[in-house]
Amino acid sequence: MLETSARLLKLLSLLQVRRDWTGPDLAERLRVDVRTVRRDVDKLRNLGYPVNATPGVSGGYQLGPGAELPPLLLDDDEAVAVAVGLRTAANGTVSGIEETSVRALAKLEQVLPSRLRRRVNALQAHTVALPSRGVQVDAGTLTAIAIACRDHQRLRFPYAGREGGTRRHVEPLGLAHTGRRWYLVAWDVDKADWRTFRVDRIEGEPTPGARFTPREPPAEDLASYVSQRVSVAPYQYEARLIMHAPYDVVAARTSYSSVHLERIDDERTLLTVGTSALEGVGPWIAMIGVDFEVEGPEELKQHLRTLSERLLRASGAAGPRPGG
């Protein structure tokens, strides 16, 4: 059994990693009885931590917002990750938090153990961040969405989509970042279907609503799902090409938001790209610099034949132009 001080730290850590805990769940994790959990919760409250309790069968404990920010518990990897994230945010695509991120990073370094401070200092000394070219989003909007995803709360927000301005009512699942843009994956309550929303097109901070029971997600890999939705689904044609190169090689030469990649085996990768004009796919795919074969559609194969004949004629390796 843990000593009281160690047990309080463990209890606080558990309350910080999940929103809701039942008394029996906490008791099992801490290897104590429910009565001891109640006493430990009271001790945390006396230390200034706002631990809320909900009575009843479905009730439990949760760490709520207080008048002041209490200390947070971070393990070594989490502390370094926060430092890295703050450094990135200082030059990132979330507007309005650059200076705040630098101040927070300075505070974090001040209390870091020397072994971790050296890692963070090395990162700062040897990393130069280029100005971001991505679309900036409001930090408050991003935070509000992240909290709603965590707490399973519905959101309402004005959205400037392709069809014009609309009012959306959604059950948020998660956020994905493509390197240039933030996307929200959510169940659209009015359309009764999964939708992907560009966060920079959400106008104003979303309004939280009622809690909901999470649905079965549309895919196990949210990032891959977003890639498919934004790179293929909106377009008239879907070009499928087998790239004769490993997944990592193709990924390094393409954009996550412009193509969808699937690993076939160690030496081949399926690349899917959406387009409104198949004529442009050939020159673009050739510039990736690896051998490939077209899986479909048939119209793309014909465009490539026409293009290859034109290039051969231009190089003098083929006969004269037909009818010339």
Short mmCIF file of C-alpha atoms in Angstrom, two decimals:
data_model
loop_
_atom_site.label_atom_id
_atom_site.label_comp_id
_atom_site.label_asym_id
_atom_site.label_seq_id
_atom_site.Cartn_x
_atom_site.Cartn_y
_atom_site.Cartn_z
CA MET A 1 0.00 0.00 0.00
CA LEU A 2 1.29 3.46 -0.85
CA GLU A 3 2.13 5.95 1.90
CA THR A 4 -0.33 8.81 2.28
CA SER A 5 1.76 11.46 0.45
CA ALA A 6 2.62 9.11 -2.42
CA ARG A 7 -1.00 8.00 -2.62
CA LEU A 8 -2.22 11.60 -2.85
CA LEU A 9 0.16 12.25 -5.73
CA LYS A 10 -1.03 9.08 -7.45
CA LEU A 11 -4.67 10.09 -6.92
CA LEU A 12 -3.98 13.54 -8.35
CA SER A 13 -2.26 12.03 -11.36
CA LEU A 14 -5.24 9.76 -12.04
CA LEU A 15 -7.69 12.65 -11.80
CA GLN A 16 -5.64 14.60 -14.36
CA VAL A 17 -5.56 11.90 -17.05
CA ARG A 18 -9.30 11.14 -17.20
CA ARG A 19 -12.37 13.28 -16.69
CA ASP A 20 -14.54 10.94 -14.63
CA TRP A 21 -13.61 8.31 -12.05
CA THR A 22 -15.89 6.25 -9.82
CA GLY A 23 -14.91 5.68 -6.22
CA PRO A 24 -14.44 1.92 -6.71
CA ASP A 25 -12.25 2.51 -9.79
CA LEU A 26 -9.97 4.84 -7.84
CA ALA A 27 -9.90 2.48 -4.89
CA GLU A 28 -8.82 -0.39 -7.14
CA ARG A 29 -6.06 1.69 -8.74
CA LEU A 30 -4.77 2.92 -5.38
CA ARG A 31 -5.27 -0.47 -3.64
CA VAL A 32 -7.32 1.04 -0.81
CA ASP A 33 -10.98 1.03 0.15
CA VAL A 34 -13.58 3.58 -1.00
CA ARG A 35 -13.61 5.29 2.41
CA THR A 36 -9.88 6.02 2.10
CA VAL A 37 -10.50 7.48 -1.35
CA ARG A 38 -13.07 9.86 0.13
CA ARG A 39 -10.61 10.96 2.81
CA ASP A 40 -7.85 11.49 0.26
CA VAL A 41 -10.19 13.55 -1.92
CA ASP A 42 -10.91 15.79 1.08
CA LYS A 43 -7.16 16.23 1.61
CA LEU A 44 -6.72 17.31 -2.00
CA ARG A 45 -9.52 19.83 -1.58
CA ASN A 46 -7.78 21.24 1.49
CA LEU A 47 -4.66 21.69 -0.65
CA GLY A 48 -6.65 23.75 -3.15
CA TYR A 49 -7.49 21.15 -5.79
CA PRO A 50 -11.14 21.50 -6.94
CA VAL A 51 -12.26 17.86 -6.89
CA ASN A 52 -15.98 17.61 -7.68
CA ALA A 53 -18.09 14.68 -6.54
CA THR A 54 -21.34 13.48 -8.12
CA PRO A 55 -23.57 11.22 -5.97
CA GLY A 56 -25.48 8.19 -7.25
CA VAL A 57 -24.77 4.97 -9.11
CA SER A 58 -23.33 6.79 -12.15
CA GLY A 59 -21.57 9.40 -10.03
CA GLY A 60 -17.91 9.78 -9.29
CA TYR A 61 -15.04 12.23 -8.99
CA GLN A 62 -13.59 14.71 -11.41
CA LEU A 63 -10.95 17.41 -11.24
CA GLY A 64 -12.69 20.68 -12.03
CA PRO A 65 -11.54 24.24 -12.71
CA GLY A 66 -10.72 26.29 -9.64
CA ALA A 67 -10.12 29.91 -8.75
CA GLU A 68 -6.38 29.36 -9.12
CA LEU A 69 -4.30 26.96 -11.19
CA PRO A 70 -3.00 24.17 -8.94
CA PRO A 71 0.30 22.39 -9.65
CA LEU A 72 0.22 19.79 -12.42
CA LEU A 73 2.03 16.46 -12.32
CA LEU A 74 4.14 15.55 -15.35
CA ASP A 75 6.45 12.62 -15.85
CA ASP A 76 9.81 13.09 -17.63
CA ASP A 77 8.55 12.41 -21.14
CA GLU A 78 5.45 14.57 -20.62
CA ALA A 79 7.56 17.49 -19.36
CA VAL A 80 9.86 17.33 -22.39
CA ALA A 81 6.86 16.97 -24.71
CA VAL A 82 5.26 20.08 -23.19
CA ALA A 83 8.50 22.01 -23.64
CA VAL A 84 8.78 20.89 -27.26
CA GLY A 85 5.13 21.75 -27.87
CA LEU A 86 5.55 25.22 -26.38
CA ARG A 87 8.61 25.84 -28.53
CA THR A 88 6.68 24.76 -31.61
CA ALA A 89 3.66 26.86 -30.65
CA ALA A 90 5.85 29.95 -30.37
CA ASN A 91 6.38 29.75 -34.16
CA GLY A 92 3.41 27.59 -35.08
CA THR A 93 0.03 27.91 -36.71
CA VAL A 94 -2.01 28.71 -33.61
CA SER A 95 -2.36 32.49 -33.49
CA GLY A 96 -2.36 34.53 -30.32
CA ILE A 97 -0.26 32.25 -28.11
CA GLU A 98 3.30 32.81 -29.37
CA GLU A 99 4.44 35.14 -26.57
CA THR A 100 2.47 33.20 -23.97
CA SER A 101 4.19 30.01 -25.08
CA VAL A 102 7.62 31.55 -24.58
CA ARG A 103 6.73 32.71 -21.05
CA ALA A 104 5.33 29.30 -20.15
CA LEU A 105 8.42 27.59 -21.56
CA ALA A 106 10.67 29.78 -19.41
CA LYS A 107 8.71 28.84 -16.29
CA LEU A 108 8.83 25.17 -17.15
CA GLU A 109 12.60 25.20 -17.70
CA GLN A 110 13.10 26.90 -14.36
CA VAL A 111 11.66 23.95 -12.43
CA LEU A 112 12.84 21.13 -14.69
CA PRO A 113 15.41 18.70 -13.23
CA SER A 114 18.86 19.27 -14.68
CA ARG A 115 18.75 16.09 -16.78
CA LEU A 116 15.56 17.31 -18.51
CA ARG A 117 16.67 20.93 -18.70
CA ARG A 118 19.70 19.87 -20.70
CA ARG A 119 17.43 18.11 -23.23
CA VAL A 120 15.21 21.16 -23.61
CA ASN A 121 18.14 23.59 -23.76
CA ALA A 122 19.77 21.45 -26.44
CA LEU A 123 16.55 21.54 -28.41
CA GLN A 124 16.39 25.35 -28.18
CA ALA A 125 20.07 25.82 -29.01
CA HIS A 126 20.09 23.62 -32.10
CA THR A 127 16.61 24.17 -33.52
CA VAL A 128 15.65 27.07 -35.76
CA ALA A 129 11.96 27.29 -36.59
CA LEU A 130 11.05 28.70 -39.99
CA PRO A 131 8.02 30.99 -40.18
CA SER A 132 4.89 28.96 -40.66
CA ARG A 133 3.04 29.14 -43.96
CA GLY A 134 0.03 27.31 -42.64
CA VAL A 135 -3.38 28.84 -42.09
CA GLN A 136 -3.59 30.20 -38.56
CA VAL A 137 -6.42 29.31 -36.22
CA ASP A 138 -7.58 30.97 -33.04
CA ALA A 139 -6.12 29.36 -29.91
CA GLY A 140 -9.42 29.70 -28.03
CA THR A 141 -11.31 27.89 -30.80
CA LEU A 142 -8.80 25.06 -30.85
CA THR A 143 -8.86 24.71 -27.07
CA ALA A 144 -12.66 24.73 -26.91
CA ILE A 145 -12.86 21.96 -29.52
CA ALA A 146 -10.22 19.84 -27.79
CA ILE A 147 -12.06 20.07 -24.46
CA ALA A 148 -15.37 19.15 -26.10
CA CYS A 149 -13.73 16.11 -27.74
CA ARG A 150 -12.34 15.00 -24.39
CA ASP A 151 -15.58 15.54 -22.46
CA HIS A 152 -17.95 14.24 -25.18
CA GLN A 153 -19.88 17.51 -25.42
CA ARG A 154 -21.81 18.62 -28.47
CA LEU A 155 -20.77 21.83 -30.20
CA ARG A 156 -22.58 24.49 -32.19
CA PHE A 157 -20.72 26.93 -34.42
CA PRO A 158 -21.10 29.09 -37.55
CA TYR A 159 -19.15 27.54 -40.43
CA ALA A 160 -18.00 29.13 -43.69
CA GLY A 161 -18.12 26.12 -46.01
CA ARG A 162 -18.15 25.74 -49.78
CA GLU A 163 -21.93 26.23 -49.81
CA GLY A 164 -21.67 29.48 -47.85
CA GLY A 165 -22.25 30.22 -44.20
CA THR A 166 -24.14 27.61 -42.19
CA ARG A 167 -24.80 26.80 -38.55
CA ARG A 168 -23.46 23.35 -37.57
CA HIS A 169 -24.42 21.11 -34.67
CA VAL A 170 -21.92 18.31 -34.12
CA GLU A 171 -20.62 15.59 -31.81
CA PRO A 172 -16.83 16.13 -31.98
CA LEU A 173 -14.53 13.12 -32.22
CA GLY A 174 -11.04 14.54 -32.62
CA LEU A 175 -8.66 17.04 -34.19
CA ALA A 176 -6.05 16.31 -36.86
CA HIS A 177 -3.27 18.53 -38.17
CA THR A 178 -1.97 18.01 -41.71
CA GLY A 179 1.04 20.28 -41.33
CA ARG A 180 -0.80 23.23 -42.88
CA ARG A 181 -4.32 23.08 -41.50
CA TRP A 182 -6.30 21.86 -38.49
CA TYR A 183 -9.35 19.65 -39.13
CA LEU A 184 -12.18 18.58 -36.84
CA VAL A 185 -13.76 15.18 -37.38
CA ALA A 186 -17.29 15.13 -35.99
CA TRP A 187 -20.71 13.54 -36.34
CA ASP A 188 -23.02 16.12 -37.94
CA VAL A 189 -26.25 15.86 -35.96
CA ASP A 190 -28.43 17.51 -38.62
CA LYS A 191 -27.01 15.53 -41.57
CA ALA A 192 -26.68 12.28 -39.58
CA ASP A 193 -23.23 11.56 -41.01
CA TRP A 194 -19.54 12.02 -40.30
CA ARG A 195 -18.05 15.28 -41.52
CA THR A 196 -14.61 16.90 -41.64
CA PHE A 197 -14.43 20.63 -40.85
CA ARG A 198 -11.55 23.02 -41.40
CA VAL A 199 -11.04 24.72 -38.06
CA ASP A 200 -9.97 28.02 -39.66
CA ARG A 201 -13.45 28.19 -41.24
CA ILE A 202 -15.19 27.97 -37.87
CA GLU A 203 -16.31 31.52 -37.13
CA GLY A 204 -15.98 32.40 -33.46
CA GLU A 205 -15.54 30.12 -30.49
CA PRO A 206 -17.84 27.05 -30.59
CA THR A 207 -20.63 26.85 -28.02
CA PRO A 208 -20.62 23.66 -25.91
CA GLY A 209 -23.86 21.75 -25.43
CA ALA A 210 -25.13 18.55 -23.88
CA ARG A 211 -23.01 15.48 -23.24
CA PHE A 212 -23.34 12.60 -25.72
CA THR A 213 -22.48 8.92 -25.90
CA PRO A 214 -19.52 8.45 -28.28
CA ARG A 215 -20.28 6.69 -31.56
CA GLU A 216 -18.21 4.09 -33.33
CA PRO A 217 -15.51 6.19 -35.08
CA PRO A 218 -15.44 6.18 -38.90
CA ALA A 219 -11.87 4.82 -38.88
CA GLU A 220 -9.27 3.54 -36.46
CA ASP A 221 -6.62 5.93 -37.78
CA LEU A 222 -8.06 9.44 -37.58
CA ALA A 223 -5.13 11.05 -39.40
CA SER A 224 -5.45 8.64 -42.33
CA TYR A 225 -9.21 9.23 -42.43
CA VAL A 226 -8.72 13.00 -42.62
CA SER A 227 -6.09 12.59 -45.33
CA GLN A 228 -8.53 10.58 -47.44
CA ARG A 229 -11.37 13.04 -46.87
CA VAL A 230 -9.45 16.16 -47.80
CA SER A 231 -7.28 14.76 -50.60
CA VAL A 232 -9.75 12.52 -52.46
CA ALA A 233 -13.40 12.83 -51.47
CA PRO A 234 -14.12 16.42 -52.67
CA TYR A 235 -12.95 15.80 -56.26
CA GLN A 236 -14.59 14.48 -59.41
CA TYR A 237 -11.95 11.84 -60.18
CA GLU A 238 -10.08 9.42 -57.93
CA ALA A 239 -6.71 8.35 -59.34
CA ARG A 240 -5.13 5.21 -57.84
CA LEU A 241 -1.46 4.50 -58.47
CA ILE A 242 0.88 1.80 -57.22
CA MET A 243 4.18 3.48 -56.38
CA HIS A 244 7.22 1.19 -56.56
CA ALA A 245 8.85 2.66 -53.46
CA PRO A 246 8.49 2.21 -49.69
CA TYR A 247 5.78 4.12 -47.85
CA ASP A 248 8.24 6.45 -46.07
CA VAL A 249 9.89 7.42 -49.37
CA VAL A 250 6.58 8.35 -51.01
CA ALA A 251 5.35 10.14 -47.87
CA ALA A 252 8.50 12.28 -47.79
CA ARG A 253 7.88 13.44 -51.38
CA THR A 254 4.16 14.19 -51.11
CA SER A 255 1.85 16.26 -48.96
CA TYR A 256 -0.35 14.60 -46.33
CA SER A 257 -3.25 16.84 -47.29
CA SER A 258 -2.95 16.29 -51.05
CA VAL A 259 -2.70 12.48 -51.29
CA HIS A 260 -3.80 9.43 -49.36
CA LEU A 261 -1.18 6.70 -48.90
CA GLU A 262 -1.52 3.04 -47.94
CA ARG A 263 1.31 0.61 -47.41
CA ILE A 264 1.03 -2.41 -49.77
CA ASP A 265 4.27 -4.11 -48.70
CA ASP A 266 7.86 -3.11 -47.91
CA GLU A 267 8.53 -1.98 -51.48
CA ARG A 268 5.18 -0.68 -52.76
CA THR A 269 2.73 2.03 -51.73
CA LEU A 270 -0.80 2.72 -52.95
CA LEU A 271 -1.25 6.42 -53.66
CA THR A 272 -4.77 7.81 -54.09
CA VAL A 273 -5.33 11.38 -55.19
CA GLY A 274 -8.42 13.37 -56.07
CA THR A 275 -8.47 15.66 -59.06
CA SER A 276 -10.87 17.66 -61.20
CA ALA A 277 -8.67 17.22 -64.30
CA LEU A 278 -6.89 13.94 -65.01
CA GLU A 279 -4.55 15.63 -67.51
CA GLY A 280 -2.53 17.17 -64.71
CA VAL A 281 -1.95 13.95 -62.77
CA GLY A 282 0.71 12.54 -65.13
CA PRO A 283 3.25 15.40 -64.95
CA TRP A 284 2.71 15.76 -61.20
CA ILE A 285 3.10 12.07 -60.38
CA ALA A 286 6.22 11.81 -62.57
CA MET A 287 7.88 14.53 -60.51
CA ILE A 288 7.74 12.32 -57.41
CA GLY A 289 10.65 10.49 -58.98
CA VAL A 290 9.75 6.80 -58.56
CA ASP A 291 8.37 4.16 -60.91
CA PHE A 292 4.62 3.62 -60.77
CA GLU A 293 1.72 1.89 -62.45
CA VAL A 294 -1.86 3.08 -62.80
CA GLU A 295 -4.54 1.03 -61.11
CA GLY A 296 -7.31 3.32 -62.30
CA PRO A 297 -9.23 4.96 -63.78
CA GLU A 298 -8.88 3.91 -67.42
CA GLU A 299 -9.09 7.54 -68.59
CA LEU A 300 -5.88 8.32 -66.72
CA LYS A 301 -4.05 5.55 -68.58
CA GLN A 302 -5.12 7.08 -71.88
CA HIS A 303 -3.95 10.54 -70.79
CA LEU A 304 -0.56 9.07 -69.88
CA ARG A 305 -0.25 7.38 -73.29
CA THR A 306 -0.99 10.66 -75.04
CA LEU A 307 1.46 12.52 -72.82
CA SER A 308 4.23 9.95 -73.32
CA GLU A 309 3.87 10.12 -77.11
CA ARG A 310 4.06 13.92 -77.00
CA LEU A 311 7.21 13.82 -74.85
CA LEU A 312 8.86 11.26 -77.10
CA ARG A 313 8.19 13.41 -80.14
CA ALA A 314 9.62 16.42 -78.35
CA SER A 315 12.81 14.52 -77.60
CA GLY A 316 13.14 13.29 -81.18
CA ALA A 317 12.80 9.66 -80.13
CA ALA A 318 9.53 9.14 -82.00
CA GLY A 319 8.20 9.72 -85.46
CA PRO A 320 6.46 12.89 -86.64
CA ARG A 321 3.18 14.01 -85.15
CA PRO A 322 0.24 12.14 -86.65
CA GLY A 323 -1.14 14.08 -89.63
CA GLY A 324 1.96 16.32 -89.65
#
